[in-house]
Amino acid sequence: LVGNQTTTTTTTSSAEVDIFSVIDLSSSMNIEKLAAEKNASKQLVNSTIVSGANNRVGIVGYNNIVRPDSVLDLTSDKNALYAKIDALNTHTHTCICCGIINATQRFLAQSPISKQKAMIVMSDGDPSNSLNFSGPPVYTCYSPNGANDAIESARQANLTLSNLTIYTIGFNITTGGTAETTMKSIASQGGGQYYEADISSISAVYQTIATQVINTVNTYTTIKSVNYIKIVFYNDTASYVTVIEDPPIEVFKSKKFNFDLTGKISNINKIEIYPVILTSSGKEILGSVLDVWIK
């Protein structure tokens, strides 16, 4: 590696973010509440998919599982998003863990490692356990404690994904109850914030979160220093991440680094190098890729 990465000021032209809206479709979401949620979800789309910004939104609807007809991959197509939102229907149970894992998997498959990511998780009741829902490489929902599963899945999502923030919305839930405690803990694990909402305010809450997401991304457009370098090794089926905590600082200074990948990854066909900064709260932010090697 050649030096000067740690002292260069880097700017980006505009904030870009990928968002997955994780929506409770349990049977307690009655006709009135579901209608309010659909309007709020469309407000999120309108606030995020704007001209000049490479933002995308995806939908993950959950009940006891994540049903194939309740999901939409990341897209900037408003009409596709509106159609999916309009088609959402309710079923039974509230496997919050299932929704978080599904969104995490979709981020892994669809969102670049350096792009900012936000997950907005909405629930209107106590989390229930799942039907042995599994989702490698992240947490598997199968314990009898749905609240613990939901919180752990958020922790694992934050460990698995770079540049992720999780926001939560408690929709008409009891203050001080299990549902509120769980949703607050999920937001805490994801470095985000918890919001309360009712039928009259849920659209405004989604608008507030959208504004906060965009403003937060904008705070990262100027990078004054790099804390360390992240190296991502790929093969055809997996990836492995390691860091360099003492990259070269002086201009034209170079260092050689050796990596022991025994038992971690083999048959490497691609390597990416990213600068990493830490916010005052310790949140890790990846900058644009510094270099790429492809076999």
PDB file of C-alpha atoms in Angstrom, residues 64-67 95 97-102 105 129-136 138-143 149:
ATOM      1  CA  ASN A  64     -44.628 -15.917  10.923  1.00  0.00           C
ATOM      2  CA  ILE A  65     -42.330 -16.044   7.865  1.00  0.00           C
ATOM      3  CA  VAL A  66     -41.371 -13.770   4.995  1.00  0.00           C
ATOM      4  CA  ARG A  67     -43.702 -14.622   2.141  1.00  0.00           C
ATOM      5  CA  CYS A  95     -41.570 -13.021  13.490  1.00  0.00           C
ATOM      6  CA  CYS A  97     -36.391 -11.849  13.387  1.00  0.00           C
ATOM      7  CA  CYS A  98     -37.532 -13.337  10.059  1.00  0.00           C
ATOM      8  CA  GLY A  99     -37.985  -9.875   8.548  1.00  0.00           C
ATOM      9  CA  ILE A 100     -34.612  -8.595   9.744  1.00  0.00           C
ATOM     10  CA  ILE A 101     -32.737 -11.665   8.492  1.00  0.00           C
ATOM     11  CA  ASN A 102     -34.426 -11.516   5.095  1.00  0.00           C
ATOM     12  CA  GLN A 105     -29.613 -11.238   3.154  1.00  0.00           C
ATOM     13  CA  ASN A 129     -41.207 -17.168  17.563  1.00  0.00           C
ATOM     14  CA  SER A 130     -40.797 -18.424  14.027  1.00  0.00           C
ATOM     15  CA  LEU A 131     -41.299 -21.779  12.348  1.00  0.00           C
ATOM     16  CA  ASN A 132     -37.602 -22.705  12.402  1.00  0.00           C
ATOM     17  CA  PHE A 133     -36.758 -19.997   9.896  1.00  0.00           C
ATOM     18  CA  SER A 134     -33.072 -20.066   8.987  1.00  0.00           C
ATOM     19  CA  GLY A 135     -30.944 -17.649   7.039  1.00  0.00           C
ATOM     20  CA  PRO A 136     -27.199 -18.272   6.880  1.00  0.00           C
ATOM     21  CA  VAL A 138     -26.729 -14.543   9.765  1.00  0.00           C
ATOM     22  CA  TYR A 139     -28.730 -15.538  12.808  1.00  0.00           C
ATOM     23  CA  THR A 140     -31.305 -18.333  12.654  1.00  0.00           C
ATOM     24  CA  CYS A 141     -34.751 -17.720  14.187  1.00  0.00           C
ATOM     25  CA  TYR A 142     -35.799 -20.842  16.022  1.00  0.00           C
ATOM     26  CA  SER A 143     -35.780 -20.198  19.785  1.00  0.00           C
ATOM     27  CA  ASP A 149     -34.406 -13.692  18.371  1.00  0.00           C
TER      28      ASP A 149
END
